[in-house]
Short mmCIF file of C-alpha atoms and ligand atoms in Angstrom, two decimals:
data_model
loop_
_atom_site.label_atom_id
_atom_site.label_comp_id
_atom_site.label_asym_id
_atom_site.label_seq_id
_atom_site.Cartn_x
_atom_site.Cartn_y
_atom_site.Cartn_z
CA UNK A 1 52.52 4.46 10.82
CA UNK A 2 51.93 7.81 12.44
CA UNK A 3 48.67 8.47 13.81
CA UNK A 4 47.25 10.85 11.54
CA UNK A 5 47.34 8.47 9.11
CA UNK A 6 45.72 5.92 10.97
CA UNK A 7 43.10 8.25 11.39
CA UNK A 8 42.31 8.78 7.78
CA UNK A 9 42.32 4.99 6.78
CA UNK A 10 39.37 4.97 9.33
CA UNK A 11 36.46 4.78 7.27
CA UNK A 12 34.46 7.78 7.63
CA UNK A 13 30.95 7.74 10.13
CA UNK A 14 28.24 6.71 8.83
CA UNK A 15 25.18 9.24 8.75
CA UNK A 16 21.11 9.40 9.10
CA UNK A 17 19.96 11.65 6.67
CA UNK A 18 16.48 12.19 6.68
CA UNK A 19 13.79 14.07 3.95
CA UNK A 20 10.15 14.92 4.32
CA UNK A 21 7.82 16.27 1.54
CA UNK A 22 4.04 16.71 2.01
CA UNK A 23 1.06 16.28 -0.95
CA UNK A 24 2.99 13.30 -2.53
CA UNK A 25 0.66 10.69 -3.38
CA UNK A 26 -2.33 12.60 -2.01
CA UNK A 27 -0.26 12.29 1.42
CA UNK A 28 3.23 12.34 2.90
CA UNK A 29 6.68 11.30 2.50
CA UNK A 30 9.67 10.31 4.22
CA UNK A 31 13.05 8.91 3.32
CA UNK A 32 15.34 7.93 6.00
CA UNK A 33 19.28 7.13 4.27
CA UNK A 34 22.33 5.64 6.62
CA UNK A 35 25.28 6.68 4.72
CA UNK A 36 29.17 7.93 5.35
CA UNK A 37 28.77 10.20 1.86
CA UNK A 38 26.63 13.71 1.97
CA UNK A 39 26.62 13.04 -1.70
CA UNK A 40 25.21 9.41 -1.64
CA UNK A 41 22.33 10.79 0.36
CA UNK A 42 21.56 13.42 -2.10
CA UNK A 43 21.91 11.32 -4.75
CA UNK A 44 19.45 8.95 -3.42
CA UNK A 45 17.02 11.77 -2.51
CA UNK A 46 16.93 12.83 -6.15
CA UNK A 47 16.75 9.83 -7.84
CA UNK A 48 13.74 8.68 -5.53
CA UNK A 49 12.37 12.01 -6.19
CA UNK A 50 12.27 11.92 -9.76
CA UNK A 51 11.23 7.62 -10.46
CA UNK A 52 8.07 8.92 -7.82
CA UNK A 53 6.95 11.61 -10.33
CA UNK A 54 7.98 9.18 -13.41
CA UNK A 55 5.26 6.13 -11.45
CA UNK A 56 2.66 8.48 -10.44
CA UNK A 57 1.93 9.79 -14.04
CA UNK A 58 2.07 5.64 -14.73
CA UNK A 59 -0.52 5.08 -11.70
CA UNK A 60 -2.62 7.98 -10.49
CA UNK A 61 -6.23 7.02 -10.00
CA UNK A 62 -6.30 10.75 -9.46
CA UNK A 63 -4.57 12.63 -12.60
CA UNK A 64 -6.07 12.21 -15.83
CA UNK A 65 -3.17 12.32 -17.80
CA UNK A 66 -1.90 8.69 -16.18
CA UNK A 67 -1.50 5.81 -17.88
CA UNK A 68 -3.70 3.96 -16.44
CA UNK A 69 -6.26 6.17 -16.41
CA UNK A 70 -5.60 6.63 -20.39
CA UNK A 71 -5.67 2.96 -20.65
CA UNK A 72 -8.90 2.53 -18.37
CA UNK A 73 -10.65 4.95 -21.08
CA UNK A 74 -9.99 2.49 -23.99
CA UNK A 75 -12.25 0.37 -23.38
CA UNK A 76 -12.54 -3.14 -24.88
CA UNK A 77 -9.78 -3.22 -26.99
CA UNK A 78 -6.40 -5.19 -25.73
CA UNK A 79 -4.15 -1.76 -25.33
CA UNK A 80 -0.26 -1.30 -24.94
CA UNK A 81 0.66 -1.23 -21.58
CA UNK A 82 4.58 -0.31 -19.63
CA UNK A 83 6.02 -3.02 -17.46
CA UNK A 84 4.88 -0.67 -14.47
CA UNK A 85 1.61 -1.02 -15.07
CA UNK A 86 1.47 -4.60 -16.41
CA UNK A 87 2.95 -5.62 -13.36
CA UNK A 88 0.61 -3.99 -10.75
CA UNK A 89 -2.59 -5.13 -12.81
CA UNK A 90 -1.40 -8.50 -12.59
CA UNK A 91 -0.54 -8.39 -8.96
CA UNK A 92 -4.20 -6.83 -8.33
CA UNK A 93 -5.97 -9.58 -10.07
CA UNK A 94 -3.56 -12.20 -7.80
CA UNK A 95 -4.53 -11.11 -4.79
CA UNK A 96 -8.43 -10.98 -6.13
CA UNK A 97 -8.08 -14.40 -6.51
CA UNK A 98 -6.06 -15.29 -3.60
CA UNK A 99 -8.47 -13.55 -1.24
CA UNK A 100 -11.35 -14.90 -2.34
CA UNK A 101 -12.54 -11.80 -3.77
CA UNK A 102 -12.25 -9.99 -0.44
CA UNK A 103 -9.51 -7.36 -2.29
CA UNK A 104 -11.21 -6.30 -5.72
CA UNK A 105 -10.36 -3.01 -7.61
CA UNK A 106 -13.62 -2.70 -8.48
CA UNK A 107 -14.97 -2.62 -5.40
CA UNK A 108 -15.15 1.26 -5.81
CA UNK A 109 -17.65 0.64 -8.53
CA UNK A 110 -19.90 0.08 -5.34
CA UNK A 111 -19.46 3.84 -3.76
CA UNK A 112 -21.37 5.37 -6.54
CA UNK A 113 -24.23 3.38 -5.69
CA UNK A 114 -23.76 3.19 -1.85
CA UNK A 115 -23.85 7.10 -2.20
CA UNK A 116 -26.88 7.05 -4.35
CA UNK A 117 -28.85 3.85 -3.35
CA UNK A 118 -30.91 3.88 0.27
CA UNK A 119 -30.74 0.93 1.94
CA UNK A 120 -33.91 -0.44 0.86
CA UNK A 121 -32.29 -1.09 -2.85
CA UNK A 122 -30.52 -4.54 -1.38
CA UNK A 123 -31.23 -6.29 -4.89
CA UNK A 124 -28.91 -2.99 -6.94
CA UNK A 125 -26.33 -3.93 -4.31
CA UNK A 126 -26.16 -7.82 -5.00
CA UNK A 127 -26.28 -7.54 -8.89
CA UNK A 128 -23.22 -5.34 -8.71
CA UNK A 129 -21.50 -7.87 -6.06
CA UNK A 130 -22.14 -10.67 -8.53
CA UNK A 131 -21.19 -8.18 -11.18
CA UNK A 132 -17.73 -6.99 -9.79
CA UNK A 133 -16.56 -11.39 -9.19
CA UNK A 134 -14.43 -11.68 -11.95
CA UNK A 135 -11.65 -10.68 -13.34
CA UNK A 136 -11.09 -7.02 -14.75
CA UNK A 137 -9.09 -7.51 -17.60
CA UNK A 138 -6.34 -10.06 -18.86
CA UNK A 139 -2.72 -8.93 -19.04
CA UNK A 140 0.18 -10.37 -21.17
CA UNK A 141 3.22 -9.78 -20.67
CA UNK A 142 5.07 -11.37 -23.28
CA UNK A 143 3.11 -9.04 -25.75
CA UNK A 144 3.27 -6.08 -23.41
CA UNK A 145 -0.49 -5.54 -23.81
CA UNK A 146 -3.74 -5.41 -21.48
CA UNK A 147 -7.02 -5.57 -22.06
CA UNK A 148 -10.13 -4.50 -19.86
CA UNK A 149 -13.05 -7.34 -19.93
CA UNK A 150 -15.49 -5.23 -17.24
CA UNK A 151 -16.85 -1.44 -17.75
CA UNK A 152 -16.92 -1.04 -14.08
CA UNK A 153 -14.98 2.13 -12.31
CA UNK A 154 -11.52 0.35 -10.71
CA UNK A 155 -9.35 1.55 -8.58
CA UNK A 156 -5.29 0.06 -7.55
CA UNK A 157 -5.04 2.38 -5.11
CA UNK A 158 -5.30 -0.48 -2.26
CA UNK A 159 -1.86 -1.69 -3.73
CA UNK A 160 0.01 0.77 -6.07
CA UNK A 161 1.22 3.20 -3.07
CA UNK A 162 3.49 0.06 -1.40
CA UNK A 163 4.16 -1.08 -4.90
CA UNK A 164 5.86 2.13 -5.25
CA UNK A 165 7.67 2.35 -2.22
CA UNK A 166 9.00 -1.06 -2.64
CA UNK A 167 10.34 0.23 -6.16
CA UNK A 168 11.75 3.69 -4.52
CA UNK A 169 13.37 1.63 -1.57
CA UNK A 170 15.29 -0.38 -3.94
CA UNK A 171 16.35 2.37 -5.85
CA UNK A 172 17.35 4.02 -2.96
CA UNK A 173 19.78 1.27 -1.34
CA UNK A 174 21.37 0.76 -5.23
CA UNK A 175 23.13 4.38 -4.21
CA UNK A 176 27.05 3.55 -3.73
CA UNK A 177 27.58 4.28 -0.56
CA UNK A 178 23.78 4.12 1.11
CA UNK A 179 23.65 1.25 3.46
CA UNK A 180 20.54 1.67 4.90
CA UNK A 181 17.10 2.95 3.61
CA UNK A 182 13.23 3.28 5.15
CA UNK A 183 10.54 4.76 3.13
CA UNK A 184 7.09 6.23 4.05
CA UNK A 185 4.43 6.86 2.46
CA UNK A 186 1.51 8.12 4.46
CA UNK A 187 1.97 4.91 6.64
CA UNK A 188 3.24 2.49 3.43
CA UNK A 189 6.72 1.77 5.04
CA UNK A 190 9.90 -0.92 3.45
CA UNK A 191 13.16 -0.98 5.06
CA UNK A 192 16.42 -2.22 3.71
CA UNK A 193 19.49 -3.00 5.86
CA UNK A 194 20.75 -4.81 8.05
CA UNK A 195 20.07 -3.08 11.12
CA UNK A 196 16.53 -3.51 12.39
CA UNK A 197 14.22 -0.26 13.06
CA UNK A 198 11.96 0.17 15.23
CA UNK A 199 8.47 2.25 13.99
CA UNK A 200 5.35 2.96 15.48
CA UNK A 201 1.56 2.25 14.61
CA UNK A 202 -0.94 4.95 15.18
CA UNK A 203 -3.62 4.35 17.87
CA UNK A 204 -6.94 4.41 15.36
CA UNK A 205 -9.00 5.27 17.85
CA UNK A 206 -6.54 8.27 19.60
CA UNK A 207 -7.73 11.39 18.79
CA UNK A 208 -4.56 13.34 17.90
CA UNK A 209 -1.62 12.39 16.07
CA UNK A 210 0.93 12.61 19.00
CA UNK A 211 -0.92 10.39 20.87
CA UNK A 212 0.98 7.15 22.29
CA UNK A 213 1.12 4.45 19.36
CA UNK A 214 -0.71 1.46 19.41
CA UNK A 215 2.21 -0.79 19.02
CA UNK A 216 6.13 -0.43 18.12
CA UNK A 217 6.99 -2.92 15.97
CA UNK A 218 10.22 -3.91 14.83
CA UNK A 219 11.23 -4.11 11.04
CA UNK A 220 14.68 -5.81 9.00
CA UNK A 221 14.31 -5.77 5.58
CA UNK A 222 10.67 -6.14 6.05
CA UNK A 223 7.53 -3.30 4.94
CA UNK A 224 4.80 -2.20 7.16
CA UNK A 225 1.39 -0.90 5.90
CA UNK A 226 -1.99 -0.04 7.42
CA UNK A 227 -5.20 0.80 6.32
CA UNK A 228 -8.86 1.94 8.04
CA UNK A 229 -11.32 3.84 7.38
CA UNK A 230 -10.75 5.84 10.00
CA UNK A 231 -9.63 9.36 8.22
CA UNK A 232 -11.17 8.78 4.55
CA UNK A 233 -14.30 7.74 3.90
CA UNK A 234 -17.69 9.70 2.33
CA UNK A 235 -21.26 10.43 3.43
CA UNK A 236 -23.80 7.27 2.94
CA UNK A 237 -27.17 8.47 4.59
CA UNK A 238 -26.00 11.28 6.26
CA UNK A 239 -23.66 8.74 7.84
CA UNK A 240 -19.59 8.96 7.40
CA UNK A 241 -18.41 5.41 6.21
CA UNK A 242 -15.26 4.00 5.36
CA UNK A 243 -13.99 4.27 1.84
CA UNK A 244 -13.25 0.48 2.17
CA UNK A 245 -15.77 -1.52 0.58
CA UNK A 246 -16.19 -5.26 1.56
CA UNK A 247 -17.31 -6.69 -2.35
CA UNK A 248 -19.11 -9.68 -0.82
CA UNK A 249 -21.86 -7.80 1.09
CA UNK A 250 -21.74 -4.47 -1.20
CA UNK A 251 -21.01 -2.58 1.97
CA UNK A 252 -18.67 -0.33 3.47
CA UNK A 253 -16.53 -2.15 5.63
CA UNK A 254 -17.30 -1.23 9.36
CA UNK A 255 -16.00 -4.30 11.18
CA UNK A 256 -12.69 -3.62 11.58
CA UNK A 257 -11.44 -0.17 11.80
CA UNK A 258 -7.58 -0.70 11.84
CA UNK A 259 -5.39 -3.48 9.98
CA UNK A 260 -1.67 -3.35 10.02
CA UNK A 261 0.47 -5.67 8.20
CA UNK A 262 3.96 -6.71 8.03
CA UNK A 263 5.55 -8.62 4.84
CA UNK A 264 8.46 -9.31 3.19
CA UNK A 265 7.47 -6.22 1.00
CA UNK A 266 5.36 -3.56 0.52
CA UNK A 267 2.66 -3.80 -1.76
CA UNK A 268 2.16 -7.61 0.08
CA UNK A 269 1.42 -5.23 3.13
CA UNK A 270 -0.50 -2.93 1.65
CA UNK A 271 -2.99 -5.21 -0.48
CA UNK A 272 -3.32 -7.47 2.77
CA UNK A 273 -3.95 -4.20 5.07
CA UNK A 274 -6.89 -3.60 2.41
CA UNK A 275 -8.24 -7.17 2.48
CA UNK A 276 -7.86 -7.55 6.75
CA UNK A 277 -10.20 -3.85 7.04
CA UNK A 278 -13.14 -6.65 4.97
CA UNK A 279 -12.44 -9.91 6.08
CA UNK A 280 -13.47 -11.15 9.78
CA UNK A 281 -10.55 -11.38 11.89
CA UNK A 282 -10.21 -15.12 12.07
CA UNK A 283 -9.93 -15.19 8.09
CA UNK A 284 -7.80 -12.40 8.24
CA UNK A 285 -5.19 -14.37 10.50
CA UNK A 286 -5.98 -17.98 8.67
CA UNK A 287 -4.86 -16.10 5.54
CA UNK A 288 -1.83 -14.34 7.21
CA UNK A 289 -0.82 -17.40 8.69
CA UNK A 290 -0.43 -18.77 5.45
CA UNK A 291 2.19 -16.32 3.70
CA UNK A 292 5.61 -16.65 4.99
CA UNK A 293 6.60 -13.69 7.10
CA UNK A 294 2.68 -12.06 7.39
CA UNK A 295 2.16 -10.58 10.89
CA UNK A 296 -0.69 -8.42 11.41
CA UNK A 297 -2.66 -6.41 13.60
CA UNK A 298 -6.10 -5.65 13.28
CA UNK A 299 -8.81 -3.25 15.47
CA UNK A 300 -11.84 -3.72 15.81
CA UNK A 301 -15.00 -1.18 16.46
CA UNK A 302 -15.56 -2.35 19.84
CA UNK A 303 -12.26 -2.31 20.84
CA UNK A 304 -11.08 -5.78 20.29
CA UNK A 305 -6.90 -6.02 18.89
CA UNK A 306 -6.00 -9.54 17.14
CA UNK A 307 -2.90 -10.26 16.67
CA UNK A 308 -1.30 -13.09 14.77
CA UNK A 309 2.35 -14.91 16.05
CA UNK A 310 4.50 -13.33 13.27
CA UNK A 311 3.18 -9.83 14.11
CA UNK A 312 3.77 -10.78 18.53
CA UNK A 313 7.55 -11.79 17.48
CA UNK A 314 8.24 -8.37 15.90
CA UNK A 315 6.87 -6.52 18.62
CA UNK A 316 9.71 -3.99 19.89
CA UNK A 317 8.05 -4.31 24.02
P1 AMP C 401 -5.79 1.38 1.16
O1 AMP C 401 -5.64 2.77 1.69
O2 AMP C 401 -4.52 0.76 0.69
O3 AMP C 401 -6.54 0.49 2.11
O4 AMP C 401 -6.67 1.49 -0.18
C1 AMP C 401 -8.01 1.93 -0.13
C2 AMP C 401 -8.49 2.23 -1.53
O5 AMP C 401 -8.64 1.02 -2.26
C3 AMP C 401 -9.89 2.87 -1.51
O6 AMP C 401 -9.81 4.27 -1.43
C4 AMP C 401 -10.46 2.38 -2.84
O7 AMP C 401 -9.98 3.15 -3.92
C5 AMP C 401 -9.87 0.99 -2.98
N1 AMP C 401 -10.70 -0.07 -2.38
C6 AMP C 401 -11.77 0.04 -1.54
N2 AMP C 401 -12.23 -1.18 -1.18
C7 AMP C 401 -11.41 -2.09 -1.78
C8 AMP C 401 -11.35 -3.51 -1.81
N3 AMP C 401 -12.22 -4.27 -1.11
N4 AMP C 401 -10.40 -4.10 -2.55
C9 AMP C 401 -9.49 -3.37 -3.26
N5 AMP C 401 -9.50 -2.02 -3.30
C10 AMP C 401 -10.43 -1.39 -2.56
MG1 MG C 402 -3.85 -1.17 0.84
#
């Protein structure tokens, strides 16, 4: 066999391709493909591309042309719903439940009030704590149908965005030919492959964006998400408050001002990066302790970083 021909049996290199779009999502994005085929890439770009604008007019809290914001208007009555949106109701009310009521869509029902309500007006708060502990409506599945049982203003926002990259990840690495994938949105992060990356955590309390990370963390297969308060919130008299609302107290969460999580997937790490900015940190690390594969990392206003074992083993120093 000459050598030439040796030469072209070698499979060709494999590639990083990488793709960044701003305002998606009300944020970022960035797609990161390992591939030996130009064309694979592509493909993958546009097909991530395209199921993104296909979800968003599904999920949007923010367009009022979604479906669930068409569905949140019929009130009452038990209303067809896609498979999307069944899905990431039912996942919402889970982790309700599962958190003790620490993670509640409703929970924005509280800003109008916060924003309206001085802090004398403790009893308006508790009757729309007790108000908001239950479930929001009642999905089924088998009849493709759900139905609202509150009034109150929800919001999935604290899951849908890694629900969605989970789903564009997957997408992604069913490209012939891609054979590695990471996706980003705004922070939201899943990886598939088989070669570990490494990515970094922003330092909450650094003042620019280049500043050095709080921690590099190390990621197979595995999603990344964090939430805070830190760069969204609104005005609560005259103060600036996170837009994180623990649904026990009625309150704007100000405890913790950074949680990170790592899971198995996605919108695990985003609805748990949610739930760790309310809870204390030693519920936050009981809880992540529990699930299989839950590291986190959480900041507190004074300065204080907890860290559970599953988050220390990841770490990339
Ligand atoms: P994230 O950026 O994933 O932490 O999601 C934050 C968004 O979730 C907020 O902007 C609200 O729309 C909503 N939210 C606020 N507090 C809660 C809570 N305790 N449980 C669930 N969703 C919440
Ligand atoms: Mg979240």
């Amino acid at each position: 066999m000459s050598l030439l021909s040796l030469a072209r049996l070698r499979p060709p290199r494999a590639k990083r391709y990488a793709f960044h779009y701003e305002h998606v999502l009300g944020t970022s994005l960035e797609l990161q493909f390992v591939s030996s085929r130009a064309d694979a890439a592509a493909s993958a770009e546009s097909r991530v591309l395209s199921e993104l604008d296909r979800l968003a007019e599904i999920l949007s809290g923010y367009s009022a042309t979604s479906e669930l914001m068409r569905w949140q208007a019929a009130r009452g009555e038990a209303t067809r719903v896609s498979r999307e949106l069944a899905e990431v109701l039912e996942a919402c009310e889970q982790w309700r439940v599962r958190t003790g009521g620490a993670f509640n869509p409703a929970a924005v029902s509280l800003v109008e009030l916060l924003r309206a309500v001085d802090s004398q007006h403790d009893d308006v708060l508790h009757a729309r704590t007790r108000e908001i502990d239950q479930p929001h409506w009642r999905v089924d599945r088998h009849a493709g149908v759900a139905q609202r049982l509150t009034t109150l203003a929800i919001s999935l926002d604290a899951l849908a965005k890694g629900w969605i990259v989970d789903r564009l990840a997957l997408l992604a690495r069913a490209v012939e030919g891609v054979t590695q994938v990471l996706v980003n949105i705004g922070g939201d992060i899943r990886h598939l492959g088989e070669r570990p990356v490494i990515v970094r955590v922003t330092d909450p309390r650094a003042p620019a964006d280049n500043a050095a990370p709080i921690a590099e963390v190390k990621l197979c297969g595995e999603a990344l998400a964090t939430s805070g308060g830190y760069h969204r919130g609104f005005l609560m008299d005259g103060r600036y408050v996170s837009h994180i609302i623990d649904p026990r107290s009625g309150r704007p969460a100000d405890g913790v001002i950074s949680a990170s999580v790592i899971a198995p997937d996605c919108a695990t790490a985003d609805a748990l990066s949610t739930t760790f900015s309310v809870m204390r940190p030693a519920e936050s690390v009981a809880l992540a302790d529990s699930i299989t594969g839950v590291g986190c990392l959480l900041v507190e206003r004074d300065g204080t970083i907890t860290t559970n074992a599953a988050w220390q083993s990841r770490a990339a120093h």
